[in-house]
Short mmCIF file of C-alpha atoms and ligand atoms in Angstrom, two decimals:
data_model
loop_
_atom_site.label_atom_id
_atom_site.label_comp_id
_atom_site.label_asym_id
_atom_site.label_seq_id
_atom_site.Cartn_x
_atom_site.Cartn_y
_atom_site.Cartn_z
CA MET A 1 -50.81 5.14 -4.08
CA ALA A 2 -51.38 6.75 -7.49
CA ASN A 3 -49.33 5.85 -10.56
CA PRO A 4 -45.98 4.87 -9.07
CA GLY A 5 -43.00 4.68 -11.35
CA LYS A 6 -42.81 8.18 -12.82
CA LEU A 7 -39.78 10.45 -13.11
CA ILE A 8 -39.50 14.02 -11.87
CA ILE A 9 -36.52 15.88 -13.30
CA PHE A 10 -35.33 19.11 -11.67
CA SER A 11 -32.79 20.95 -13.77
CA ALA A 12 -31.29 24.39 -13.33
CA PRO A 13 -28.07 26.29 -13.42
CA SER A 14 -25.92 25.71 -10.33
CA GLY A 15 -27.12 28.00 -7.51
CA ALA A 16 -30.71 28.37 -8.76
CA GLY A 17 -32.00 26.55 -5.68
CA LYS A 18 -33.17 23.28 -7.20
CA THR A 19 -31.61 21.15 -4.45
CA THR A 20 -33.70 22.94 -1.79
CA LEU A 21 -36.86 22.32 -3.82
CA VAL A 22 -36.02 18.66 -4.39
CA ARG A 23 -35.38 18.18 -0.65
CA HIS A 24 -38.70 19.85 0.15
CA LEU A 25 -40.60 17.50 -2.15
CA LEU A 26 -38.83 14.45 -0.70
CA GLU A 27 -40.30 15.36 2.70
CA ILE A 28 -43.86 14.92 1.42
CA PRO A 29 -44.66 11.20 1.93
CA ALA A 30 -47.79 11.26 -0.26
CA LEU A 31 -45.65 11.97 -3.34
CA ASN A 32 -43.83 8.65 -2.84
CA LEU A 33 -40.57 10.09 -4.15
CA ALA A 34 -37.05 8.71 -3.91
CA PHE A 35 -33.90 10.61 -4.87
CA SER A 36 -31.73 9.27 -7.68
CA VAL A 37 -28.19 9.40 -6.26
CA SER A 38 -25.79 10.25 -9.09
CA ALA A 39 -22.16 9.23 -9.40
CA THR A 40 -19.54 11.96 -9.60
CA SER A 41 -15.78 12.29 -9.75
CA ARG A 42 -15.75 15.73 -8.13
CA PRO A 43 -14.33 16.02 -4.59
CA MET A 44 -16.77 15.56 -1.71
CA ARG A 45 -17.74 18.73 0.20
CA SER A 46 -17.44 18.72 4.00
CA TYR A 47 -21.21 18.50 4.57
CA GLU A 48 -21.85 15.75 2.02
CA VAL A 49 -22.37 12.05 2.64
CA ASP A 50 -21.12 9.39 0.24
CA GLY A 51 -24.01 7.28 -1.06
CA LYS A 52 -26.57 9.87 -0.01
CA ASP A 53 -25.66 13.07 -1.89
CA TYR A 54 -23.60 11.29 -4.54
CA PHE A 55 -21.61 8.15 -5.04
CA PHE A 56 -18.15 9.73 -4.97
CA ILE A 57 -15.88 7.75 -7.27
CA THR A 58 -12.55 8.37 -8.98
CA ALA A 59 -12.28 9.52 -12.60
CA GLU A 60 -10.90 6.03 -13.43
CA GLU A 61 -13.90 4.30 -11.87
CA PHE A 62 -16.14 6.71 -13.73
CA SER A 63 -14.52 5.88 -17.11
CA LYS A 64 -14.93 2.17 -16.38
CA LYS A 65 -18.65 2.64 -15.78
CA ILE A 66 -18.96 4.60 -19.04
CA LYS A 67 -17.29 1.72 -20.90
CA ASN A 68 -19.59 -0.80 -19.18
CA HIS A 69 -22.67 1.23 -20.23
CA GLU A 70 -23.74 1.68 -16.61
CA PHE A 71 -25.08 5.22 -17.13
CA LEU A 72 -28.42 6.42 -18.50
CA GLU A 73 -26.65 9.71 -19.15
CA TRP A 74 -23.37 11.20 -18.06
CA GLU A 75 -21.55 14.46 -18.58
CA GLU A 76 -18.35 16.28 -17.89
CA VAL A 77 -20.32 19.10 -16.23
CA TYR A 78 -17.13 21.00 -15.37
CA SER A 79 -13.61 20.38 -16.58
CA ASP A 80 -12.47 16.97 -15.22
CA GLN A 81 -15.60 16.69 -13.10
CA TYR A 82 -17.91 13.95 -14.27
CA TYR A 83 -21.50 13.40 -13.21
CA GLY A 84 -23.82 10.59 -14.27
CA THR A 85 -27.15 8.90 -13.62
CA LEU A 86 -26.75 5.20 -12.91
CA LYS A 87 -29.15 2.79 -14.63
CA SER A 88 -29.00 0.51 -11.58
CA GLU A 89 -30.07 3.35 -9.26
CA VAL A 90 -33.12 4.35 -11.30
CA ASP A 91 -34.20 0.78 -12.09
CA GLY A 92 -33.89 -0.19 -8.42
CA LEU A 93 -36.07 2.69 -7.25
CA LEU A 94 -38.69 2.13 -9.95
CA LYS A 95 -38.80 -1.59 -9.10
CA ALA A 96 -39.37 -0.63 -5.47
CA GLY A 97 -42.50 1.20 -6.64
CA LYS A 98 -41.14 4.72 -6.11
CA ASN A 99 -41.40 7.85 -8.22
CA VAL A 100 -37.85 8.95 -8.89
CA ILE A 101 -36.69 12.56 -8.52
CA PHE A 102 -33.52 13.93 -10.13
CA ASP A 103 -31.34 16.95 -9.34
CA ILE A 104 -29.37 17.19 -12.53
CA ASP A 105 -27.89 19.76 -14.88
CA VAL A 106 -29.77 21.16 -17.86
CA GLU A 107 -28.32 18.96 -20.57
CA GLY A 108 -28.66 15.83 -18.44
CA GLY A 109 -32.27 16.74 -17.72
CA MET A 110 -33.07 17.05 -21.40
CA ASN A 111 -31.39 13.72 -22.11
CA LEU A 112 -33.43 11.92 -19.44
CA LYS A 113 -36.63 13.52 -20.76
CA LYS A 114 -35.77 12.17 -24.24
CA ILE A 115 -35.39 8.66 -22.81
CA TYR A 116 -38.53 8.62 -20.66
CA GLY A 117 -40.90 10.90 -22.65
CA ASN A 118 -44.34 11.17 -21.08
CA GLU A 119 -43.29 9.10 -18.07
CA ALA A 120 -41.14 12.07 -17.00
CA LEU A 121 -41.89 15.63 -15.94
CA ALA A 122 -38.96 17.96 -16.67
CA ILE A 123 -38.95 21.12 -14.55
CA PHE A 124 -36.53 23.98 -15.18
CA VAL A 125 -35.82 26.04 -12.04
CA LYS A 126 -35.15 29.61 -13.06
CA PRO A 127 -33.30 32.07 -10.83
CA PRO A 128 -34.81 35.58 -10.79
CA SER A 129 -31.56 36.97 -12.23
CA ILE A 130 -27.89 36.20 -12.78
CA LYS A 131 -27.15 38.62 -9.92
CA HIS A 132 -29.21 36.41 -7.57
CA LEU A 133 -27.35 33.37 -8.78
CA GLU A 134 -24.02 34.99 -8.05
CA GLU A 135 -25.17 35.92 -4.55
CA ARG A 136 -26.39 32.39 -3.85
CA LEU A 137 -23.16 30.82 -5.05
CA ASN A 138 -21.21 33.33 -2.94
CA THR A 139 -23.14 32.63 0.27
CA ARG A 140 -22.80 28.89 -0.31
CA SER A 141 -19.03 29.57 -0.21
CA SER A 142 -18.30 26.07 -1.47
CA GLU A 143 -16.75 27.50 -4.61
CA ASP A 144 -13.40 29.15 -5.11
CA GLU A 145 -13.28 32.22 -7.36
CA GLU A 146 -12.47 30.23 -10.52
CA SER A 147 -15.21 27.68 -9.93
CA LEU A 148 -17.68 30.51 -9.24
CA ILE A 149 -16.91 32.16 -12.56
CA THR A 150 -17.12 28.83 -14.42
CA ARG A 151 -20.50 28.11 -12.83
CA LEU A 152 -21.83 31.57 -13.67
CA GLU A 153 -20.71 31.36 -17.30
CA LYS A 154 -22.34 27.97 -17.66
CA ALA A 155 -25.52 29.31 -16.00
CA VAL A 156 -25.91 32.09 -18.54
CA SER A 157 -25.87 29.65 -21.47
CA GLU A 158 -28.14 27.16 -19.65
CA LEU A 159 -30.90 29.72 -19.15
CA GLU A 160 -31.59 29.56 -22.88
CA TYR A 161 -32.81 25.98 -22.56
CA ALA A 162 -35.72 26.80 -20.25
CA PRO A 163 -38.42 26.75 -22.99
CA GLN A 164 -37.55 23.15 -23.88
CA PHE A 165 -38.72 21.91 -20.45
CA ASP A 166 -42.28 20.84 -19.55
CA LYS A 167 -42.47 23.48 -16.80
CA VAL A 168 -40.48 26.56 -15.82
CA LEU A 169 -40.48 27.31 -12.10
CA LEU A 170 -39.32 30.77 -11.07
CA ASN A 171 -37.41 30.57 -7.79
CA ASP A 172 -37.79 34.10 -6.45
CA LYS A 173 -39.59 33.71 -3.13
CA LEU A 174 -38.77 30.29 -1.71
CA ASP A 175 -42.19 29.61 -0.13
CA LYS A 176 -43.97 30.35 -3.39
CA ALA A 177 -41.47 28.23 -5.34
CA LYS A 178 -42.02 25.30 -2.95
CA GLN A 179 -45.77 25.62 -3.42
CA ASP A 180 -45.45 25.77 -7.21
CA ALA A 181 -43.20 22.71 -7.15
CA GLU A 182 -45.81 20.80 -5.09
CA VAL A 183 -48.55 21.72 -7.57
CA PHE A 184 -46.55 20.77 -10.69
CA VAL A 185 -45.48 17.43 -9.23
CA SER A 186 -48.76 16.40 -7.56
CA ASP A 187 -50.73 17.29 -10.72
CA PHE A 188 -48.39 15.23 -12.89
CA LEU A 189 -48.55 12.26 -10.53
CA GLY A 190 -52.31 12.58 -10.08
CA ILE A 191 -51.98 12.86 -6.32
CA ASN A 192 -54.22 15.09 -4.23
CA LEU A 193 -52.18 16.77 -1.48
CA ASP A 194 -55.07 18.44 0.35
P1 LIG B 1 -22.74 20.11 -7.75
O1 LIG B 1 -21.27 19.96 -8.01
O2 LIG B 1 -23.10 21.53 -7.37
O3 LIG B 1 -23.28 19.07 -6.79
O4 LIG B 1 -23.48 19.82 -9.12
C1 LIG B 1 -23.12 20.46 -10.30
C2 LIG B 1 -24.18 20.24 -11.35
O5 LIG B 1 -24.20 18.87 -11.78
C3 LIG B 1 -25.58 20.54 -10.82
O6 LIG B 1 -26.30 21.26 -11.82
C4 LIG B 1 -26.15 19.16 -10.62
O7 LIG B 1 -27.56 19.16 -10.70
C5 LIG B 1 -25.53 18.42 -11.79
N1 LIG B 1 -25.63 16.96 -11.67
C6 LIG B 1 -25.71 16.23 -10.55
N2 LIG B 1 -25.83 14.93 -10.85
C7 LIG B 1 -25.84 14.84 -12.19
C8 LIG B 1 -25.96 13.74 -13.11
O8 LIG B 1 -26.10 12.59 -12.76
N3 LIG B 1 -25.92 14.04 -14.43
C9 LIG B 1 -25.78 15.32 -14.89
N4 LIG B 1 -25.79 15.51 -16.20
N5 LIG B 1 -25.68 16.37 -14.06
C10 LIG B 1 -25.71 16.13 -12.73
#
């Protein structure tokens, strides 16, 4: 097992396909990755599992954790919807000898990179175009019209942050994007996947 205890941060605008890439990497045992489950106050979607996709908590519980300094970073990603990375989650996974992988928004990703520096690889997943993003969010059909517009507006401003990341991964053809993700992550971790 090479260099356990590193952080892999996947950030992107909502709908850019980072979750698919993170899931793909988690299926490769040699990378020794574990997913950092975030806390959120947004409602759970029908296909999600509490404790696996997120820890779904109330806004009150979220505020309490902010006051108790339980987060490495947290954000009100959308109005009244809070998301945060729990210190206990990351510390626990690192102690267990895992590399930790994050699916997190752009600002959160930059904040984690600031904390962990060279111990972290920050990857920005870039959609081929805003049009693609809109199509992906539409087919996901988890958003109502208002949420879709909010997500798209946020996406446009987030695209400007791409150059501040260690790597930019264009998610046009999924197979190619998966392959690129494997190369970026295995190189960083010093793991040979052949
Ligand atoms: P969704 O509601 O689609 O699950 O996530 C909305 C956005 O919040 C996504 O960009 C997701 O990556 C981001 N996100 C998830 N967990 C966290 C977190 O712990 N901190 C921050 N800053 N963003 C997060």
